[in-house]
Coordinates of C-alpha atoms in Angstrom, one line a residue:
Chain Y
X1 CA -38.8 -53.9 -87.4
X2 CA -38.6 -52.4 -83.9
X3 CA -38.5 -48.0 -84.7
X4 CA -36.8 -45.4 -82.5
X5 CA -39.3 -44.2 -80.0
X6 CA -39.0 -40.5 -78.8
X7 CA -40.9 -40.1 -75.3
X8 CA -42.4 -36.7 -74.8
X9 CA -41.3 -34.9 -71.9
X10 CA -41.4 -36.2 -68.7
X11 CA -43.6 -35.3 -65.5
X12 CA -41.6 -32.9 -63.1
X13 CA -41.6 -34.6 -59.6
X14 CA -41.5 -31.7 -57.1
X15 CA -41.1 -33.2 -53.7
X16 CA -37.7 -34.4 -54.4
X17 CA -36.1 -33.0 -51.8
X18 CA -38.9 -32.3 -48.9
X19 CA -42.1 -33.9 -49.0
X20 CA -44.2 -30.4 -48.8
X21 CA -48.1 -31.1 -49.5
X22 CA -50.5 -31.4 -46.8
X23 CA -50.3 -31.4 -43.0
X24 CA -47.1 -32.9 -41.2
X25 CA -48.5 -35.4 -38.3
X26 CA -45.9 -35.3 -35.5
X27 CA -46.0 -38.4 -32.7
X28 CA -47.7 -35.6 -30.4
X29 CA -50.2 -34.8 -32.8
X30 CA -53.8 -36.1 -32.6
X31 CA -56.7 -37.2 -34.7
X32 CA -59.7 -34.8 -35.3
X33 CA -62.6 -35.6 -36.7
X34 CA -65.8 -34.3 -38.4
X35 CA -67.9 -31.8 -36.1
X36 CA -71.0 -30.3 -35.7
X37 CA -71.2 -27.0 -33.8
X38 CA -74.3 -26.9 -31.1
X39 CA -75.7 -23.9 -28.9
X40 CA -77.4 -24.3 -25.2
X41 CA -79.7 -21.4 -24.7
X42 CA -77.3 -20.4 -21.6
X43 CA -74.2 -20.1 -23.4
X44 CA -73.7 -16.6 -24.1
X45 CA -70.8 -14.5 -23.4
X46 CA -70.3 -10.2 -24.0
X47 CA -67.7 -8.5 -26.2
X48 CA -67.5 -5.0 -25.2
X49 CA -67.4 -4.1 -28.8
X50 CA -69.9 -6.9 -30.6
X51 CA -72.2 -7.1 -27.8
X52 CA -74.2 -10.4 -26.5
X53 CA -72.8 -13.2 -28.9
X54 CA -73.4 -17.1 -28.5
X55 CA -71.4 -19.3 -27.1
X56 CA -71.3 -22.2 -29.8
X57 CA -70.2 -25.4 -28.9
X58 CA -68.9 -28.5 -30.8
X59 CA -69.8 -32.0 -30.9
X60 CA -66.9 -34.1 -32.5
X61 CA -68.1 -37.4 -34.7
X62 CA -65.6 -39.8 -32.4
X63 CA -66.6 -43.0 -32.3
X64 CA -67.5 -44.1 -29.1
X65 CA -67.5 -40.5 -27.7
X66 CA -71.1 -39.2 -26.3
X67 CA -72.8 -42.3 -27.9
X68 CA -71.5 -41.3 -31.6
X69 CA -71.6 -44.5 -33.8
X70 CA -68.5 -45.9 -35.2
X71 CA -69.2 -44.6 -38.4
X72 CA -69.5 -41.6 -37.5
X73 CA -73.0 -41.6 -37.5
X74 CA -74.1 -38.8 -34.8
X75 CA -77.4 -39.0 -34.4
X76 CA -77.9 -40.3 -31.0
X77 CA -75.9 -37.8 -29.9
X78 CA -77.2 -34.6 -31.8
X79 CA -80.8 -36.5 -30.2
X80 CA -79.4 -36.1 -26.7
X81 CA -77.9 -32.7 -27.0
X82 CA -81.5 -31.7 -28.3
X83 CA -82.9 -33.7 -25.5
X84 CA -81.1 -30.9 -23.5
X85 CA -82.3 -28.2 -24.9
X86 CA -79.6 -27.4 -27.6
X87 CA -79.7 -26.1 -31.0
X88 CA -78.0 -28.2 -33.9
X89 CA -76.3 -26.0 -36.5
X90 CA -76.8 -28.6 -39.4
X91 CA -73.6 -27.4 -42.1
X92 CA -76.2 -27.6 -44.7
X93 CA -78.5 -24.7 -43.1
X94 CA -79.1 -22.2 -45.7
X95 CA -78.9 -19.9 -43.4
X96 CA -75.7 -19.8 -42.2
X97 CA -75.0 -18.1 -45.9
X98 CA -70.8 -17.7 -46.2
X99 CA -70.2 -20.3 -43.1
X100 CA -72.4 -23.2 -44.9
X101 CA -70.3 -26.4 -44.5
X102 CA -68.3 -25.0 -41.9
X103 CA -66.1 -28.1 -41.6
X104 CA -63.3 -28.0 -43.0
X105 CA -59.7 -29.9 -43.4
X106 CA -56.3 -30.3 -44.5
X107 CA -54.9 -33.1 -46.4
X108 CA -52.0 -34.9 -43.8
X109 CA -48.8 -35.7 -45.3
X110 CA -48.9 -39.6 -45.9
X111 CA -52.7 -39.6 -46.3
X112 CA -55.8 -38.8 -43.9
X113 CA -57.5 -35.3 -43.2
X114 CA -57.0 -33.3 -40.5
X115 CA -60.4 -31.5 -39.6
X116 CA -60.5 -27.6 -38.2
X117 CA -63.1 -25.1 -37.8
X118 CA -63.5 -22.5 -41.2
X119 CA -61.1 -20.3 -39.6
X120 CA -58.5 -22.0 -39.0
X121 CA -54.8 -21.4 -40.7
X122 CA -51.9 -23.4 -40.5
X123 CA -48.3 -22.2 -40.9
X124 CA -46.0 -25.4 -41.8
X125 CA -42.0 -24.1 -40.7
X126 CA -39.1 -25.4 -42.4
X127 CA -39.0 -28.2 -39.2
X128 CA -42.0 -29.2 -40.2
X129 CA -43.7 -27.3 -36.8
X130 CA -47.2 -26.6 -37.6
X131 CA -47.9 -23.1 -36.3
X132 CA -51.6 -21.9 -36.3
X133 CA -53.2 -18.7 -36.6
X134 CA -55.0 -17.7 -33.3
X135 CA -54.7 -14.3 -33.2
X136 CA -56.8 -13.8 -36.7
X137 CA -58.5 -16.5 -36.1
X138 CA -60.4 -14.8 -33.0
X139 CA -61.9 -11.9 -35.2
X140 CA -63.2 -14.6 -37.9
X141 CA -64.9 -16.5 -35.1
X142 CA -66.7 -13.9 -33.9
X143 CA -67.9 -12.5 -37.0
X144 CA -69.5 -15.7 -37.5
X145 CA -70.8 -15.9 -33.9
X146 CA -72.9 -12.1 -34.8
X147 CA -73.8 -14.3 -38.0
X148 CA -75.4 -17.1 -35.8
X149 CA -77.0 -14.4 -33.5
X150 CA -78.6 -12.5 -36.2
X151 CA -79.6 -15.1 -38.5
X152 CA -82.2 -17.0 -36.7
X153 CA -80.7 -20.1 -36.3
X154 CA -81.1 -20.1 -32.6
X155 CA -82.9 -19.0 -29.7
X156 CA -82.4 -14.9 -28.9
X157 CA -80.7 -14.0 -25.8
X158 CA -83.3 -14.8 -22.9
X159 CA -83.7 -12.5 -20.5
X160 CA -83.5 -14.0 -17.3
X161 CA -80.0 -15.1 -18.9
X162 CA -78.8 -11.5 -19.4
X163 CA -80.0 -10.6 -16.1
X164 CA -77.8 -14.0 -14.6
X165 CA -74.5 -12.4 -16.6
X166 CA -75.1 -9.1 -15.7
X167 CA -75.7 -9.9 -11.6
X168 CA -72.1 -12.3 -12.0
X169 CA -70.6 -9.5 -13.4
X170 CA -71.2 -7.0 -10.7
X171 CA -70.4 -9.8 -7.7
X172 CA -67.1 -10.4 -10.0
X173 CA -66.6 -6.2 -9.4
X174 CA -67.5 -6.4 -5.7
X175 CA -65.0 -9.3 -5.3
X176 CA -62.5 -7.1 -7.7
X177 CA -63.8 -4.1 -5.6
X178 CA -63.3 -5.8 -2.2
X179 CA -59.9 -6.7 -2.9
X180 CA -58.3 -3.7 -4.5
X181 CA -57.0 -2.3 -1.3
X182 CA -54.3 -4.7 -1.0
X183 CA -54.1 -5.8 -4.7
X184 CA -53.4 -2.9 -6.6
X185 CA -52.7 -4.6 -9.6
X186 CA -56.7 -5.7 -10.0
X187 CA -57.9 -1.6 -10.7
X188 CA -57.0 -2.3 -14.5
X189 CA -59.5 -5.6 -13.8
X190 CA -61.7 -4.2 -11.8
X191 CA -62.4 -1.2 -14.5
X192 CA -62.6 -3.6 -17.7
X193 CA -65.6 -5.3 -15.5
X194 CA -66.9 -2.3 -14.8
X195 CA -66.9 -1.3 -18.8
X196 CA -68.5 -4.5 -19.2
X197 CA -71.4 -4.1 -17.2
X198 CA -72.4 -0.9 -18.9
X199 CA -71.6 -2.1 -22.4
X200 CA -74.1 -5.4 -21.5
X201 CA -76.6 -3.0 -20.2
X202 CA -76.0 -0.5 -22.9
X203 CA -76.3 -3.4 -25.9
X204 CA -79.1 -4.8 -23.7
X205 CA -81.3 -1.6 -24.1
X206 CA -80.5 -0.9 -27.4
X207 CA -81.1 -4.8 -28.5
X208 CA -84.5 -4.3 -26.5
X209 CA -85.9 -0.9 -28.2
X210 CA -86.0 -2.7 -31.2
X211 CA -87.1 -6.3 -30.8
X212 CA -88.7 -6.2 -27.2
X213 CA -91.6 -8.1 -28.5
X214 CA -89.5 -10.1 -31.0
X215 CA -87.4 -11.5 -27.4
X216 CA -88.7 -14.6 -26.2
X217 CA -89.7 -15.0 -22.8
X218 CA -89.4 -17.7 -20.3
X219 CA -92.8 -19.0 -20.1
X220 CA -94.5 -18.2 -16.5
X221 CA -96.3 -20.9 -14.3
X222 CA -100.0 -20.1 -14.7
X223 CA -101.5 -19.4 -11.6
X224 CA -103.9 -22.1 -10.2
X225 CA -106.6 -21.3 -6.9
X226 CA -107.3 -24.1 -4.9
X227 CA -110.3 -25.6 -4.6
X228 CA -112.3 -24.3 -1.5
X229 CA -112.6 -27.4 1.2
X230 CA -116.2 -28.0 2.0
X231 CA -116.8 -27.9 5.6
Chain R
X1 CA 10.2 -33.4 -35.4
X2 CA 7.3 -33.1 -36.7
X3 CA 5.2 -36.1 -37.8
X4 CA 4.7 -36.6 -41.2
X5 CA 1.9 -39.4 -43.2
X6 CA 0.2 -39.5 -40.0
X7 CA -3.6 -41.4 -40.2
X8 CA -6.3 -39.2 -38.8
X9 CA -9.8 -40.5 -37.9
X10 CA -11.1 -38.8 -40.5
X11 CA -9.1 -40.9 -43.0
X12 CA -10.5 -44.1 -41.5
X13 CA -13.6 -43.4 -42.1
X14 CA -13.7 -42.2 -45.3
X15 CA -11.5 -45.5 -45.9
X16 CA -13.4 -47.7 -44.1
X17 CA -11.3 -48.4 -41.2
X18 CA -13.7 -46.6 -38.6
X19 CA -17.8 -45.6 -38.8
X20 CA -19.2 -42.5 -38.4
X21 CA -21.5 -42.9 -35.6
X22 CA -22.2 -46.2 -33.0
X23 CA -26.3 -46.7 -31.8
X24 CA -25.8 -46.1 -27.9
X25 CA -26.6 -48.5 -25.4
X26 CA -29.4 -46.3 -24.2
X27 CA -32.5 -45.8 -25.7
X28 CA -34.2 -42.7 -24.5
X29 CA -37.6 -41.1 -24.2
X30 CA -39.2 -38.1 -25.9
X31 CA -41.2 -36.0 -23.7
X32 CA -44.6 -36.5 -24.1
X33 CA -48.0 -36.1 -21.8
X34 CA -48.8 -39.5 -20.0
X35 CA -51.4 -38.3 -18.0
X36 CA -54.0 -40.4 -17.1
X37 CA -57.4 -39.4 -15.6
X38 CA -59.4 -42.6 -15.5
X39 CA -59.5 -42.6 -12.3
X40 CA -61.6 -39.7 -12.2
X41 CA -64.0 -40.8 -13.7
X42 CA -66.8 -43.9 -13.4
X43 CA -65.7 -46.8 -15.2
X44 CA -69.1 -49.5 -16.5
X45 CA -68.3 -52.9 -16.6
X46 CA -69.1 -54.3 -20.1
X47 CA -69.7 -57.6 -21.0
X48 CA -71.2 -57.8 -24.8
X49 CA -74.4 -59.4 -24.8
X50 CA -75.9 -58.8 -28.0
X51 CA -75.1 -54.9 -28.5
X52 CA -72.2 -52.5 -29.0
X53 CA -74.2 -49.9 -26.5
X54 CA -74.7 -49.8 -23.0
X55 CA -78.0 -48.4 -21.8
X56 CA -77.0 -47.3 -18.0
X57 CA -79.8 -46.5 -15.8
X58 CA -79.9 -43.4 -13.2
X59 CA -82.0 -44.1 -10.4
X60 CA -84.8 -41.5 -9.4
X61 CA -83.9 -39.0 -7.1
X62 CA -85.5 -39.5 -3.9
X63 CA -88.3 -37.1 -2.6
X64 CA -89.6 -35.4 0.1
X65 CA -92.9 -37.1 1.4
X66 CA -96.4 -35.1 1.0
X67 CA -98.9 -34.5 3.8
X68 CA -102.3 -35.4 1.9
X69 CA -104.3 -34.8 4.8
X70 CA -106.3 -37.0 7.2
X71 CA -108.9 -39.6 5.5
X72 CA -107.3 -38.6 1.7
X73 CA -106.1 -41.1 -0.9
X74 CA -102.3 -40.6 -1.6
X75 CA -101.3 -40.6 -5.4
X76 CA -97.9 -42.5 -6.1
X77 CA -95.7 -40.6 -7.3
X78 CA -93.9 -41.9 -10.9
X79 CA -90.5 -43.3 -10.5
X80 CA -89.0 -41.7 -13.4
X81 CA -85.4 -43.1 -13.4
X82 CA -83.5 -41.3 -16.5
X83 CA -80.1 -43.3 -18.4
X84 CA -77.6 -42.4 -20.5
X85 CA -75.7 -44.3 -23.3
X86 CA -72.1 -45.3 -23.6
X87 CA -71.6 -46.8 -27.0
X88 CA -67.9 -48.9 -27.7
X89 CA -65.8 -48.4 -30.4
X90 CA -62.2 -50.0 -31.7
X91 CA -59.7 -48.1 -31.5
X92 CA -56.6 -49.4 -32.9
X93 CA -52.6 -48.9 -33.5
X94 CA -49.9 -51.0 -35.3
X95 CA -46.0 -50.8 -36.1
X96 CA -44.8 -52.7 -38.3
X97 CA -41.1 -53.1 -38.2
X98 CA -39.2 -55.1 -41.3
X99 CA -36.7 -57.8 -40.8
X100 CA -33.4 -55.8 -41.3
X101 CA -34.4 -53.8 -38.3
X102 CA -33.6 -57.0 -36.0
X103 CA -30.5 -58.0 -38.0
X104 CA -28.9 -54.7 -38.5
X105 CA -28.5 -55.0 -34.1
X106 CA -31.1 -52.0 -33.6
X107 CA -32.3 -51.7 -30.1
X108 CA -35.6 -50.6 -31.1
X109 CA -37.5 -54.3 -31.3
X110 CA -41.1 -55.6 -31.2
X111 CA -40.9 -55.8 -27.6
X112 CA -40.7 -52.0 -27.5
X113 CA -43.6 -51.3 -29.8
X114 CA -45.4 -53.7 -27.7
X115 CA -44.7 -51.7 -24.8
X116 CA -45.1 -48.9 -26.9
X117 CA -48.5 -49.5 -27.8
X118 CA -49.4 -50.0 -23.9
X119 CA -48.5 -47.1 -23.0
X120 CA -51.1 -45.7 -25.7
X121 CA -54.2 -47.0 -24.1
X122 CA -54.0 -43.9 -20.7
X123 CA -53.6 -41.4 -24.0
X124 CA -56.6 -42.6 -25.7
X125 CA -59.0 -42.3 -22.7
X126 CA -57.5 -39.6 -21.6
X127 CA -57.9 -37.7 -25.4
X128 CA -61.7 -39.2 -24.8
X129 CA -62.4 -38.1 -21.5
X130 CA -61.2 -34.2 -22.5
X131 CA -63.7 -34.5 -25.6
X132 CA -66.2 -34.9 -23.2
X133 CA -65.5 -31.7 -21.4
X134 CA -67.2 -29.2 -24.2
X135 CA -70.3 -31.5 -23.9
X136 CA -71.1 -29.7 -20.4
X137 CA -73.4 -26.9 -20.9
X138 CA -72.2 -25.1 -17.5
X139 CA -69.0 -22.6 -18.3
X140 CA -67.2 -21.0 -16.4
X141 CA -64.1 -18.2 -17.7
X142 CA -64.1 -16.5 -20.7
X143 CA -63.0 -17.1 -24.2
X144 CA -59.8 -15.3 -25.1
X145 CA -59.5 -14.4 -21.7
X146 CA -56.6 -15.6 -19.2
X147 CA -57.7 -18.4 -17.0
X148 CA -57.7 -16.9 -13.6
X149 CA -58.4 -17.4 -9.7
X150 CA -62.2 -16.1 -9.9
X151 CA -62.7 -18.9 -12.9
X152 CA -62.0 -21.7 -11.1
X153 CA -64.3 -20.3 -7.9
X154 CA -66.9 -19.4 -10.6
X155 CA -66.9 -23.3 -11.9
X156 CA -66.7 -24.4 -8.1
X157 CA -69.1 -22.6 -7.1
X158 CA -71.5 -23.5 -10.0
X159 CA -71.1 -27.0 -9.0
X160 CA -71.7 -26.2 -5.2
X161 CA -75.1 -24.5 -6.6
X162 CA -76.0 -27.6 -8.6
X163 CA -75.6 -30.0 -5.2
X164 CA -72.4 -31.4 -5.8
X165 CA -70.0 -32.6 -3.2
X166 CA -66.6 -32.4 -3.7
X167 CA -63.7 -33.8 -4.4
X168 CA -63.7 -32.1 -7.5
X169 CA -61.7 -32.9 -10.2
X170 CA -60.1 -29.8 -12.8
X171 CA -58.3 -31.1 -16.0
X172 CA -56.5 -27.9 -17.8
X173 CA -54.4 -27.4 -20.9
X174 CA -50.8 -26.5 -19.8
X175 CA -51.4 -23.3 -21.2
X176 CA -54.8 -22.4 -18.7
X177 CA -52.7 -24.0 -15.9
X178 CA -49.9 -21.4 -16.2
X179 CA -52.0 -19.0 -16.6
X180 CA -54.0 -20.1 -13.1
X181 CA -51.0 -20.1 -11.4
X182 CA -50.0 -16.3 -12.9
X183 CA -53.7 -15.5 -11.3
X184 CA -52.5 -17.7 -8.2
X185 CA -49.5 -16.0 -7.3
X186 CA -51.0 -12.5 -6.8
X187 CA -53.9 -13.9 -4.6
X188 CA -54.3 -11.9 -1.4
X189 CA -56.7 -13.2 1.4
X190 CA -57.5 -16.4 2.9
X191 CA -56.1 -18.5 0.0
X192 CA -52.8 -16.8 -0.1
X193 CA -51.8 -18.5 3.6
X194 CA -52.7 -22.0 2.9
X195 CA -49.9 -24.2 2.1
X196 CA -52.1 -25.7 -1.0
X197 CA -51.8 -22.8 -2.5
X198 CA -47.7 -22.7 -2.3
X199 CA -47.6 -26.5 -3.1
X200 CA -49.6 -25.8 -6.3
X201 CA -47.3 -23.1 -7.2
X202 CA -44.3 -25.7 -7.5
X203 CA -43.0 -26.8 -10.9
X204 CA -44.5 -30.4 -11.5
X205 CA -44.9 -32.2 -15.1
X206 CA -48.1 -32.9 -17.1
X207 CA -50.8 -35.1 -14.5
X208 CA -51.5 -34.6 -11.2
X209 CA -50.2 -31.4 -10.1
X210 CA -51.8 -30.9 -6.6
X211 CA -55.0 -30.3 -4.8
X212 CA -56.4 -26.6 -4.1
X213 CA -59.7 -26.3 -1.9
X214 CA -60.6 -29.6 -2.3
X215 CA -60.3 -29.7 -6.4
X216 CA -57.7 -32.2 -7.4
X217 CA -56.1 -30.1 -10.6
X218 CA -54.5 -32.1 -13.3
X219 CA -52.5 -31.0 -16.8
X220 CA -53.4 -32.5 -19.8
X221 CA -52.2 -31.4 -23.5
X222 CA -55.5 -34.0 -24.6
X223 CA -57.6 -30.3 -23.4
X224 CA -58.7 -29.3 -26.7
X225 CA -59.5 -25.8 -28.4
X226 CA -62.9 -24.5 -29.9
X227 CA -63.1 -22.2 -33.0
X228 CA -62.3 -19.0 -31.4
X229 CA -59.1 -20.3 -29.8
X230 CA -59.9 -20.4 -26.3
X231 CA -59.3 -24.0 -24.6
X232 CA -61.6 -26.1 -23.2
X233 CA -61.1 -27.5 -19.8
X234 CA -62.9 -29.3 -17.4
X235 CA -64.1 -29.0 -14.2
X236 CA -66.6 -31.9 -12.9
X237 CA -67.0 -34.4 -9.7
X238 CA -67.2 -38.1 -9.9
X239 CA -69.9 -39.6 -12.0
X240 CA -70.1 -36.6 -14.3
X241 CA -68.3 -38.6 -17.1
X242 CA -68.5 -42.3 -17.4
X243 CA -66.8 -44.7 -20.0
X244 CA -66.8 -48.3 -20.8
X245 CA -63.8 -51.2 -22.0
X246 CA -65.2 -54.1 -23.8
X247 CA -63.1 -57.1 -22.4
X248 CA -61.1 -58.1 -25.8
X249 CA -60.4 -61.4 -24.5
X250 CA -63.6 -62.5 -26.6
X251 CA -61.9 -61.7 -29.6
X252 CA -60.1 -64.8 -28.8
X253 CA -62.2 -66.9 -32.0
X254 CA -61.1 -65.0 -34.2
X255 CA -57.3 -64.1 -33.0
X256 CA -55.3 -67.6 -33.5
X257 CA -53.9 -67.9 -29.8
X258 CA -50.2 -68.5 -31.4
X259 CA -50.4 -64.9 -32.6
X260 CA -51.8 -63.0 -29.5
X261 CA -48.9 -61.5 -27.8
X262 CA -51.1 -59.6 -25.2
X263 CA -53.9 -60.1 -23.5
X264 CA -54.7 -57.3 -21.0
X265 CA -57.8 -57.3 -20.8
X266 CA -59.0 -54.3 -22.0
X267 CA -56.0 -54.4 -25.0
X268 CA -55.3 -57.2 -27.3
X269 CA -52.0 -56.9 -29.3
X270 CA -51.6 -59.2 -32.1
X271 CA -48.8 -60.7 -34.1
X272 CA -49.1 -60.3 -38.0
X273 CA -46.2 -61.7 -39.7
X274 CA -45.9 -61.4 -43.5
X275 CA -42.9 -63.6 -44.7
X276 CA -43.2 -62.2 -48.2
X277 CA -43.0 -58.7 -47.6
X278 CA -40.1 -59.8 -44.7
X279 CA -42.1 -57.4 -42.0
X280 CA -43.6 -58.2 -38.6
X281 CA -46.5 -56.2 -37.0
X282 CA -48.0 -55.7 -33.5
X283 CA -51.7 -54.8 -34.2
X284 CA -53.6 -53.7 -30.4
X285 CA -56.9 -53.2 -30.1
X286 CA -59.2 -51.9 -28.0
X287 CA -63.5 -51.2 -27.5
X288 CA -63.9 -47.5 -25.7
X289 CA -66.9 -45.5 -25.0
X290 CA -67.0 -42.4 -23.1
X291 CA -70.2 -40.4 -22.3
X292 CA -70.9 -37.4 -20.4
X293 CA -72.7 -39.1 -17.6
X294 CA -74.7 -36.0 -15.6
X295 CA -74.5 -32.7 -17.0
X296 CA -75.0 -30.9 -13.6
X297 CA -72.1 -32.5 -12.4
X298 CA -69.3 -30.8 -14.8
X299 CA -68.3 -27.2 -16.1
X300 CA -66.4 -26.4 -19.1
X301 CA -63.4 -24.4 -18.1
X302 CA -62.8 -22.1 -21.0
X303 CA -59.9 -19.5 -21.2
X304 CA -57.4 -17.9 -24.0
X305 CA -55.8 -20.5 -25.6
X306 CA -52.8 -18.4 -27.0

């Protein structure tokens, strides 16, 4: 004989009305994929405040893009960007502390993951608008760029490259300079550059007191005396 | 008199005798980016022979001769040639579109998917080609900083000191191109009488948007961001990016010729009908490589991407 069965209760379903969890994809939106961020021994910028931070680059794992497998794979690439003299930040690198495994994502609606750097925050409106978060963003990144500086990952700060910043800096203030006289509106300019030259030099000296020895140095050409010609 | 029972639409339709809403006869299009900056770049012709990479050689640069002196044996020199790699991969899109879609009388048909999905190849080499741009180890601008005037001198003239000749090419977010024109506006000097510089300040769409001392300036929203939200443009001449298209026509054994509805060449669209599930699919397919062919030959255009 068939008995009376009494269900427990059932499983709330809460995307009835909106479908709400992930990432919306709109038809303008794009695939991203995993990345790997790299640094060129050239690529510095200056924050007036921070001082001489890296200018870290990324290298996307597209397939097809810059010799990157279609798995993914991105070793011939990572090969040929140290080939040219860059530095890999591997995820994994203990040393990166807090940033380790810097790649991060968001679930998309409908399935798929949408990759962005640590810092990134998205705002999903009630029009399904994704709106991110630059403005915080900014500070994040740049804590983590005086992370990178200070942790050893990559090369310090060459000289001859601090010298190349600080001489485009001035011709950027004669150029400012040159043209003030008829463009008023370039003093504000003109003095931010000038800030920034004595904050580089100012960061420059103070980074040098400390670690002059610890700096590296390009290496010289040794100097070679030709052989005498017998007459 | 006044009328009295009188019908109103609004009867009808709640009664059946009228519908709420008729499909238009038009069909109209969404804004979206179509640029397409191929042809700024160098396209290698790939024919598969036995691997999904191309190894593309770069000849040696040519040298100034030596003077060994008189009666003194002349060393050759070593031609070192250097190459680069463009590797293919698919890249693929479908729509799918179910049998009522057809019946009901909708305008929107496989033949516009089909078209759809042509129009889709430009964006994916374009998305491709902008990757490429962060690859260059050159910059010029700052992060979070406006794009202005002295940036794009800055990349040209880091080009003109790495021997480049122009025509230059400059692929910008929206965003960096407004804010080059801002910078534009307020130049003073010799740039501010040419006519280039007034034709650039006119209001064009995404794509080609002009040429300004000899750099041929293009908007692209494929210009992406890095992780301190500054955008990363490009500034490079030709053979500074190269890509490759496999010819898809070889996937010909194994695409039954009954079910190819395109064959472009470098884009294969496919017919997939599944009777059971009552739903008909347009499947393209294409093999794309893009590689950063010379890095002296580009400059990453960074600026504030807010």
């Amino acid at each position: 004989m068939r008995e009376t069965l009494r269900l427990k209760k059932p499983t709330k379903e809460v995307n009835v009305i909106r479908e709400d969890e992930g990432l919306p994809m709109g038809p303008r939106s794009r695939q991203t994929f995993k990345f790997v961020y790299i640094h060129y021994p050239k690529s510095w910028t200056f924050d007036t405040d921070l001082g001489f931070l890296p200018r870290v680059k990324k290298v996307e794992a597209c397939p097809g893009l810059n010799g990157c497998k279609k798995n993914g794979s991105l070793a011939l690439t990572l090969a040929r960007v140290t080939e040219m003299g860059g530095t890999v930040l591997d995820p994994k690198d203990q040393r990166l502390g807090d940033y380790q495994d810097y790649v991060h994502f968001y679930p998309i609606r409908g399935g798929g993951k949408y990759y962005v750097d640590f810092n990134k925050e998205a705002v999903v409106l009630p029009n399904d608008e994704v709106m991110w978060n630059t403005h915080e963003q900014r500070d994040q990144w740049n804590e983590f760029m005086v992370h990178v500086r200070d942790c050893g990952m990559i090369q310090p700060l060459l000289k001859e490259v601090y010298l190349s910043m600080l001489e485009r800096e001035r011709k950027k203030a004669n150029s400012l300079g040159g043209r003030l006289d008829r463009n008023p509106h370039l003093a504000n300019k003109l003095e931010r550059t000038n800030a920034r030259i004595e904050g580089m030099q100012a960061h420059w000296n103070a980074a040098n007191k400390v670690t002059d020895e610890m700096m590296a140095k390009a290496k010289k050409p040794s100097k070679r005396v030709a052989k005498k010609v017998a007459e | 008199m006044a009328v009295t029972n009188g019908t109103d639409y609004s009867d009808l339709v709640t009664n059946g005798g009228a519908v709420a809403e008729l499909l238009a006869a038009e069909v109209l299009q969404q804004l979206y980016d179509p640029t397409d900056i191929r042809a700024t770049v160098t396209r290698i012709a790939f024919n598969g022979s036995g691997s999904d990479t191309l190894n593309v050689t770069k000849d040696m640069v040519p040298g100034a001769f030596t003077s060994p002196g008189e009666n003194a044996t002349l060393n050759a020199t070593t031609y070192t040639t250097a190459h680069f790699d463009i590797q293919v991969a698919a890249w693929r899109r479908a729509y799918a579109l179910s049998d009522l879609i057809p019946v009901s009388g909708s305008p929107i048909n496989l033949d516009r998917a089909v078209n759809n999905l042509m129009q889709g190849v430009a964006l994916t080499v374009t998305d491709r080609i902008c990757n490429v741009f962060s690859s260059f180890t050159a910059t010029a601008g700052t992060a979070l900083v406006p794009l202005s005037v002295d940036d794009i001198f800055d990349g040209s003239f880091a080009l003109t000191a790495a021997l480049n000749s122009g025509p230059a090419t400059c692929v910008l977010h929206p965003v960096q191109y407004n804010d080059f024109i801002s910078s534009l506006r307020s130049e003073t000097g010799a740039a501010q009488w040419m006519p280039a510089t007034g034709a650039m300040l006119a209001q064009r769409g995404p794509g080609f948007k002009g040429s300004w001392m000899n750099i041929d300036f293009y908007v692209s929203d494929s210009v992406g961001t890095d992780g301190s939200g500054s955008y990363q443009g490009g500034l490079y001449t030709p053979g500074a990016i190269a890509y490759a298209m496999a010819n898809v026509a070889a996937m010909g054994v194994h695409v039954p010729a009954a079910n190819v509805i395109l064959n472009a060449g470098e884009l294969l669209v496919e017919l997939d009908r599944t009777a059971s599930d009552g739903v008909s699919a347009a499947y393209a397919t294409m093999f794309l490589g893009v590689s950063m062919a010379e890095d002296d030959r580009g400059v990453e255009i960074i600026s504030d991407a807010s």
